[in-house]
PDB file of C-alpha atoms in Angstrom:
ATOM      1  CA  MET A 168      65.570  45.889  34.955  1.00 94.00           C
ATOM      2  CA  ILE A 169      63.312  44.526  37.668  1.00 98.00           C
ATOM      3  CA  LYS A 170      59.976  46.292  38.180  1.00 99.00           C
ATOM      4  CA  ILE A 171      58.983  47.505  41.636  1.00 99.00           C
ATOM      5  CA  SER A 172      55.374  47.454  42.809  1.00 99.00           C
ATOM      6  CA  PRO A 173      55.053  49.151  46.229  1.00 98.00           C
ATOM      7  CA  SER A 174      52.273  47.690  48.366  1.00 97.00           C
ATOM      8  CA  LEU A 175      49.620  50.045  49.677  1.00 97.00           C
ATOM      9  CA  LEU A 176      49.361  47.834  52.775  1.00 94.00           C
ATOM     10  CA  SER A 177      52.331  49.816  54.079  1.00 96.00           C
ATOM     11  CA  ALA A 178      51.153  53.228  52.873  1.00 97.00           C
ATOM     12  CA  ASP A 179      49.443  56.008  54.826  1.00 97.00           C
ATOM     13  CA  TRP A 180      45.772  55.191  54.236  1.00 96.00           C
ATOM     14  CA  MET A 181      44.693  58.602  55.480  1.00 97.00           C
ATOM     15  CA  ASP A 182      46.596  60.185  52.603  1.00 96.00           C
ATOM     16  CA  LEU A 183      46.397  57.687  49.731  1.00 96.00           C
ATOM     17  CA  GLY A 184      45.958  60.357  47.073  1.00 96.00           C
ATOM     18  CA  LYS A 185      49.302  61.895  47.998  1.00 97.00           C
ATOM     19  CA  GLU A 186      50.878  58.466  48.357  1.00 98.00           C
ATOM     20  CA  LEU A 187      49.929  57.668  44.755  1.00 98.00           C
ATOM     21  CA  GLU A 188      51.522  60.917  43.575  1.00 98.00           C
ATOM     22  CA  ARG A 189      54.661  60.132  45.568  1.00 98.00           C
ATOM     23  CA  LEU A 190      54.944  56.629  44.117  1.00 98.00           C
ATOM     24  CA  HIS A 191      54.950  58.102  40.628  1.00 98.00           C
ATOM     25  CA  GLU A 192      57.555  60.700  41.612  1.00 98.00           C
ATOM     26  CA  TRP A 193      59.701  58.082  43.371  1.00 98.00           C
ATOM     27  CA  GLY A 194      59.939  55.942  40.239  1.00 98.00           C
ATOM     28  CA  ALA A 195      57.699  52.994  41.086  1.00 99.00           C
ATOM     29  CA  ASP A 196      56.488  50.888  38.167  1.00 99.00           C
ATOM     30  CA  MET A 197      53.149  49.723  39.557  1.00 99.00           C
ATOM     31  CA  VAL A 198      50.929  50.094  42.619  1.00 99.00           C
ATOM     32  CA  HIS A 199      50.275  46.819  44.445  1.00 99.00           C
ATOM     33  CA  CYS A 200      46.746  46.570  45.813  1.00 98.00           C
ATOM     34  CA  ASP A 201      46.161  43.800  48.372  1.00 97.00           C
ATOM     35  CA  VAL A 202      42.489  42.839  48.457  1.00 98.00           C
ATOM     36  CA  ILE A 203      41.865  40.622  51.502  1.00 97.00           C
ATOM     37  CA  ASP A 204      38.454  39.358  52.605  1.00 97.00           C
ATOM     38  CA  GLY A 205      39.255  38.051  56.104  1.00 95.00           C
ATOM     39  CA  LEU A 206      38.434  34.509  55.002  1.00 96.00           C
ATOM     40  CA  PHE A 207      41.273  33.486  52.705  1.00 96.00           C
ATOM     41  CA  ALA A 208      43.769  35.443  54.812  1.00 94.00           C
ATOM     42  CA  PRO A 209      43.532  36.868  58.359  1.00 92.00           C
ATOM     43  CA  ASN A 210      43.012  40.525  57.551  1.00 93.00           C
ATOM     44  CA  ILE A 211      40.430  42.746  55.868  1.00 95.00           C
ATOM     45  CA  THR A 212      41.549  45.528  53.560  1.00 96.00           C
ATOM     46  CA  PHE A 213      39.415  46.979  50.758  1.00 97.00           C
ATOM     47  CA  GLY A 214      37.370  46.040  47.711  1.00 97.00           C
ATOM     48  CA  MET A 215      36.124  47.235  44.350  1.00 98.00           C
ATOM     49  CA  PRO A 216      35.209  50.825  45.349  1.00 98.00           C
ATOM     50  CA  MET A 217      38.764  51.463  46.525  1.00 98.00           C
ATOM     51  CA  ILE A 218      40.250  50.047  43.309  1.00 99.00           C
ATOM     52  CA  SER A 219      37.960  52.349  41.342  1.00 99.00           C
ATOM     53  CA  ALA A 220      39.009  55.357  43.430  1.00 98.00           C
ATOM     54  CA  LEU A 221      42.693  54.492  43.117  1.00 98.00           C
ATOM     55  CA  LYS A 222      42.316  54.148  39.347  1.00 98.00           C
ATOM     56  CA  ARG A 223      41.005  57.708  39.085  1.00 97.00           C
ATOM     57  CA  LYS A 224      44.078  59.064  40.868  1.00 97.00           C
ATOM     58  CA  SER A 225      46.936  56.753  39.922  1.00 98.00           C
ATOM     59  CA  LYS A 226      49.341  57.490  37.090  1.00 98.00           C
ATOM     60  CA  LEU A 227      50.733  53.968  37.519  1.00 99.00           C
ATOM     61  CA  PRO A 228      49.164  50.593  36.675  1.00 99.00           C
ATOM     62  CA  LEU A 229      47.189  48.943  39.461  1.00 99.00           C
ATOM     63  CA  ASP A 230      48.713  45.565  40.324  1.00 99.00           C
ATOM     64  CA  VAL A 231      45.791  43.846  42.060  1.00 99.00           C
ATOM     65  CA  HIS A 232      46.245  40.763  44.253  1.00 99.00           C
ATOM     66  CA  LEU A 233      43.004  39.060  45.252  1.00 99.00           C
ATOM     67  CA  MET A 234      43.305  37.155  48.522  1.00 98.00           C
ATOM     68  CA  ILE A 235      39.642  36.252  48.588  1.00 98.00           C
ATOM     69  CA  VAL A 236      37.466  33.151  48.574  1.00 98.00           C
ATOM     70  CA  GLU A 237      35.658  32.450  45.301  1.00 98.00           C
ATOM     71  CA  PRO A 238      37.103  35.294  43.206  1.00 99.00           C
ATOM     72  CA  GLU A 239      34.725  34.267  40.405  1.00 98.00           C
ATOM     73  CA  ARG A 240      31.927  35.977  42.375  1.00 98.00           C
ATOM     74  CA  TYR A 241      33.596  39.381  42.099  1.00 98.00           C
ATOM     75  CA  ILE A 242      35.985  39.242  39.163  1.00 99.00           C
ATOM     76  CA  ASP A 243      33.750  41.204  36.789  1.00 98.00           C
ATOM     77  CA  LYS A 244      33.599  44.086  39.257  1.00 98.00           C
ATOM     78  CA  PHE A 245      37.345  44.111  39.861  1.00 99.00           C
ATOM     79  CA  ILE A 246      37.847  44.190  36.104  1.00 99.00           C
ATOM     80  CA  SER A 247      35.445  47.096  35.608  1.00 98.00           C
ATOM     81  CA  ALA A 248      36.953  48.948  38.594  1.00 99.00           C
ATOM     82  CA  GLY A 249      40.136  49.488  36.589  1.00 98.00           C
ATOM     83  CA  SER A 250      42.600  46.765  37.561  1.00 99.00           C
ATOM     84  CA  ASP A 251      45.575  46.538  35.184  1.00 99.00           C
ATOM     85  CA  THR A 252      46.811  43.156  36.411  1.00 99.00           C
ATOM     86  CA  ILE A 253      44.941  40.665  38.581  1.00 99.00           C
ATOM     87  CA  ALA A 254      46.372  37.674  40.426  1.00 99.00           C
ATOM     88  CA  PHE A 255      44.395  35.257  42.566  1.00 99.00           C
ATOM     89  CA  HIS A 256      44.994  32.003  44.415  1.00 98.00           C
ATOM     90  CA  PRO A 257      43.712  29.038  42.392  1.00 98.00           C
ATOM     91  CA  GLU A 258      42.925  26.973  45.495  1.00 97.00           C
ATOM     92  CA  ALA A 259      40.459  29.690  46.561  1.00 98.00           C
ATOM     93  CA  SER A 260      38.457  29.376  43.346  1.00 98.00           C
ATOM     94  CA  LYS A 261      35.979  26.777  42.141  1.00 98.00           C
ATOM     95  CA  LYS A 262      36.409  28.000  38.565  1.00 98.00           C
ATOM     96  CA  PRO A 263      40.023  29.203  38.160  1.00 99.00           C
ATOM     97  CA  HIS A 264      40.138  28.693  34.394  1.00 99.00           C
ATOM     98  CA  GLU A 265      36.962  30.720  33.953  1.00 98.00           C
ATOM     99  CA  VAL A 266      38.378  33.531  36.098  1.00 99.00           C
ATOM    100  CA  LEU A 267      41.576  33.651  34.039  1.00 99.00           C
ATOM    101  CA  GLU A 268      39.612  33.705  30.794  1.00 98.00           C
ATOM    102  CA  LYS A 269      37.477  36.615  31.995  1.00 98.00           C
ATOM    103  CA  ILE A 270      40.510  38.632  33.064  1.00 99.00           C
ATOM    104  CA  ARG A 271      42.405  38.180  29.808  1.00 98.00           C
ATOM    105  CA  SER A 272      39.323  38.720  27.639  1.00 98.00           C
ATOM    106  CA  LYS A 273      39.337  42.344  28.818  1.00 97.00           C
ATOM    107  CA  GLY A 274      43.004  42.878  27.976  1.00 98.00           C
ATOM    108  CA  ILE A 275      44.085  42.657  31.609  1.00 99.00           C
ATOM    109  CA  LYS A 276      47.131  40.634  32.636  1.00 99.00           C
ATOM    110  CA  ALA A 277      46.188  37.532  34.621  1.00 99.00           C
ATOM    111  CA  GLY A 278      48.299  35.839  37.268  1.00 99.00           C
ATOM    112  CA  ILE A 279      48.270  32.855  39.586  1.00 99.00           C
ATOM    113  CA  ALA A 280      49.421  33.522  43.162  1.00 99.00           C
ATOM    114  CA  LEU A 281      51.220  30.771  45.066  1.00 99.00           C
ATOM    115  CA  ASN A 282      51.529  30.774  48.855  1.00 98.00           C
ATOM    116  CA  PRO A 283      54.875  29.671  50.365  1.00 98.00           C
ATOM    117  CA  ASP A 284      53.557  26.144  50.951  1.00 97.00           C
ATOM    118  CA  VAL A 285      52.043  25.746  47.466  1.00 98.00           C
ATOM    119  CA  PRO A 286      54.433  24.076  44.996  1.00 98.00           C
ATOM    120  CA  VAL A 287      55.295  25.781  41.730  1.00 98.00           C
ATOM    121  CA  ARG A 288      53.998  22.786  39.779  1.00 98.00           C
ATOM    122  CA  VAL A 289      50.461  23.947  40.629  1.00 98.00           C
ATOM    123  CA  ALA A 290      50.925  26.674  38.002  1.00 98.00           C
ATOM    124  CA  GLU A 291      51.670  24.140  35.275  1.00 97.00           C
ATOM    125  CA  GLU A 292      48.061  23.547  34.259  1.00 97.00           C
ATOM    126  CA  PHE A 293      47.559  27.303  33.825  1.00 99.00           C
ATOM    127  CA  LEU A 294      50.613  28.117  31.696  1.00 98.00           C
ATOM    128  CA  GLY A 295      48.571  28.724  28.561  1.00 97.00           C
ATOM    129  CA  GLU A 296      46.216  31.067  30.408  1.00 98.00           C
ATOM    130  CA  ILE A 297      48.424  33.349  32.500  1.00 99.00           C
ATOM    131  CA  ASP A 298      50.732  36.317  32.033  1.00 99.00           C
ATOM    132  CA  TYR A 299      52.574  35.989  35.337  1.00 99.00           C
ATOM    133  CA  ILE A 300      53.196  33.914  38.440  1.00 99.00           C
ATOM    134  CA  LEU A 301      53.011  35.747  41.775  1.00 99.00           C
ATOM    135  CA  LEU A 302      55.156  33.999  44.383  1.00 99.00           C
ATOM    136  CA  MET A 303      54.364  34.768  48.001  1.00 98.00           C
ATOM    137  CA  GLY A 304      57.481  35.299  50.113  1.00 98.00           C
ATOM    138  CA  VAL A 305      55.337  35.277  53.263  1.00 97.00           C
ATOM    139  CA  PHE A 306      51.924  33.945  54.191  1.00 95.00           C
ATOM    140  CA  PRO A 307      49.357  36.570  53.156  1.00 87.00           C
ATOM    141  CA  GLY A 308      47.579  38.921  55.493  1.00 77.00           C
ATOM    142  CA  PHE A 309      49.922  41.545  56.865  1.00 75.00           C
ATOM    143  CA  GLY A 310      52.840  43.676  55.743  1.00 75.00           C
ATOM    144  CA  GLY A 311      56.198  43.793  57.470  1.00 75.00           C
ATOM    145  CA  GLN A 312      56.756  40.037  57.684  1.00 84.00           C
ATOM    146  CA  LYS A 313      60.169  38.428  57.211  1.00 93.00           C
ATOM    147  CA  PHE A 314      60.880  36.654  53.944  1.00 97.00           C
ATOM    148  CA  ILE A 315      60.704  32.848  54.036  1.00 97.00           C
ATOM    149  CA  PRO A 316      64.127  31.782  52.645  1.00 97.00           C
ATOM    150  CA  GLU A 317      62.839  28.564  51.061  1.00 97.00           C
ATOM    151  CA  VAL A 318      60.803  30.636  48.604  1.00 98.00           C
ATOM    152  CA  MET A 319      64.029  31.760  46.917  1.00 98.00           C
ATOM    153  CA  ASP A 320      64.308  28.395  45.151  1.00 98.00           C
ATOM    154  CA  LYS A 321      60.773  28.822  43.827  1.00 99.00           C
ATOM    155  CA  ILE A 322      62.058  31.646  41.635  1.00 99.00           C
ATOM    156  CA  ASP A 323      64.351  29.155  39.897  1.00 98.00           C
ATOM    157  CA  GLU A 324      61.562  26.591  39.645  1.00 98.00           C
ATOM    158  CA  SER A 325      59.167  29.147  38.178  1.00 98.00           C
ATOM    159  CA  LYS A 326      61.666  30.339  35.583  1.00 98.00           C
ATOM    160  CA  GLN A 327      62.329  26.735  34.566  1.00 98.00           C
ATOM    161  CA  LEU A 328      58.610  25.996  34.354  1.00 98.00           C
ATOM    162  CA  ILE A 329      57.746  28.925  32.111  1.00 97.00           C
ATOM    163  CA  ALA A 330      60.835  28.322  29.923  1.00 90.00           C
ATOM    164  CA  SER A 331      60.489  30.465  26.785  1.00 89.00           C
ATOM    165  CA  ARG A 332      56.860  31.439  27.386  1.00 97.00           C
ATOM    166  CA  ASP A 333      55.889  35.097  27.621  1.00 98.00           C
ATOM    167  CA  ILE A 334      55.241  34.880  31.362  1.00 99.00           C
ATOM    168  CA  TYR A 335      56.934  36.915  34.078  1.00 99.00           C
ATOM    169  CA  VAL A 336      57.614  36.084  37.724  1.00 99.00           C
ATOM    170  CA  GLU A 337      56.721  38.487  40.525  1.00 99.00           C
ATOM    171  CA  LEU A 338      57.404  38.055  44.247  1.00 99.00           C
ATOM    172  CA  ASP A 339      55.390  39.540  47.093  1.00 98.00           C
ATOM    173  CA  GLY A 340      56.387  39.613  50.755  1.00 95.00           C
ATOM    174  CA  GLY A 341      59.489  40.276  52.813  1.00 96.00           C
ATOM    175  CA  VAL A 342      61.404  41.990  50.018  1.00 97.00           C
ATOM    176  CA  THR A 343      64.347  44.134  51.165  1.00 97.00           C
ATOM    177  CA  THR A 344      67.209  45.944  49.470  1.00 97.00           C
ATOM    178  CA  GLU A 345      69.430  43.113  50.726  1.00 97.00           C
ATOM    179  CA  ASN A 346      67.574  39.966  49.648  1.00 98.00           C
ATOM    180  CA  ILE A 347      66.406  41.389  46.333  1.00 98.00           C
ATOM    181  CA  VAL A 348      70.010  41.119  45.101  1.00 98.00           C
ATOM    182  CA  GLU A 349      69.772  37.315  45.125  1.00 98.00           C
ATOM    183  CA  MET A 350      66.253  37.432  43.708  1.00 99.00           C
ATOM    184  CA  LYS A 351      67.468  39.402  40.705  1.00 98.00           C
ATOM    185  CA  LYS A 352      70.357  36.978  40.178  1.00 98.00           C
ATOM    186  CA  ARG A 353      67.763  34.221  39.897  1.00 98.00           C
ATOM    187  CA  GLY A 354      65.849  36.125  37.250  1.00 98.00           C
ATOM    188  CA  LEU A 355      62.964  37.687  39.183  1.00 98.00           C
ATOM    189  CA  ASP A 356      61.068  40.107  36.936  1.00 99.00           C
ATOM    190  CA  ALA A 357      59.018  42.123  39.450  1.00 99.00           C
ATOM    191  CA  ALA A 358      58.941  42.594  43.218  1.00 99.00           C
ATOM    192  CA  VAL A 359      56.316  43.884  45.603  1.00 98.00           C
ATOM    193  CA  ALA A 360      57.847  46.035  48.335  1.00 97.00           C
ATOM    194  CA  GLY A 361      55.944  47.493  51.268  1.00 95.00           C
ATOM    195  CA  ASN A 362      57.998  48.599  54.247  1.00 95.00           C
ATOM    196  CA  ALA A 363      61.146  48.569  52.115  1.00 97.00           C
ATOM    197  CA  VAL A 364      59.692  51.620  50.374  1.00 98.00           C
ATOM    198  CA  PHE A 365      57.205  53.313  52.681  1.00 97.00           C
ATOM    199  CA  ALA A 366      59.231  52.878  55.897  1.00 96.00           C
ATOM    200  CA  ALA A 367      62.476  54.022  54.267  1.00 97.00           C
ATOM    201  CA  SER A 368      63.956  57.378  55.257  1.00 98.00           C
ATOM    202  CA  ASP A 369      64.282  58.127  51.535  1.00 98.00           C
ATOM    203  CA  PRO A 370      61.661  56.115  49.596  1.00 98.00           C
ATOM    204  CA  ALA A 371      62.855  57.341  46.199  1.00 98.00           C
ATOM    205  CA  ALA A 372      66.388  56.176  46.964  1.00 98.00           C
ATOM    206  CA  ALA A 373      64.982  52.888  48.253  1.00 98.00           C
ATOM    207  CA  ILE A 374      63.248  52.241  44.930  1.00 99.00           C
ATOM    208  CA  VAL A 375      66.457  53.065  43.070  1.00 98.00           C
ATOM    209  CA  ALA A 376      68.334  50.622  45.325  1.00 98.00           C
ATOM    210  CA  LEU A 377      65.725  47.910  44.812  1.00 98.00           C
ATOM    211  CA  LYS A 378      66.033  48.290  41.047  1.00 96.00           C
ATOM    212  CA  ALA A 379      69.827  48.588  40.922  1.00 91.00           C
TER     213      ALA A 379
END
């Protein structure tokens, strides 16, 4: 069954403690944490202190997505803050292999994130160093964007690339209860959902529908 990782970008930031409790009650598998520095993507969210605070409250794994320039400058702190999985964009790093090694050396799952215009083949050189590929269904920065249809084929390409390796494919951006049906047919392993969960009239039912 596909895993669902609701994005806190779409949550009520004035009540994050309760939102974390609700996500557990609703049946989410992970909590997606979008860390944006305003340089790599046009938004600013939060950093290490927030990850640390979320870790103290969350009963679910923290699925951290670093949309920051030079993640090697901060990776040690994101690791110690309590991240359970960490994905970053290789083009934003001067030392991507070193970053991956640091993440995995602490028993944390490491991923490579690929923007819609970045080909899947970019992940090929990292296959021996990653636990997952995070495909972006939209350009990073803001929640509520519409899914870019061309990304659907990247699920197929990613599954072909990883072949029999112990690597999973996650997709972030524009996920709905409608388009996730096709994503699952193509073998998607995990999906990040923001508005599809938090803006739903019945978030628990929405998560059930996303997983079904």
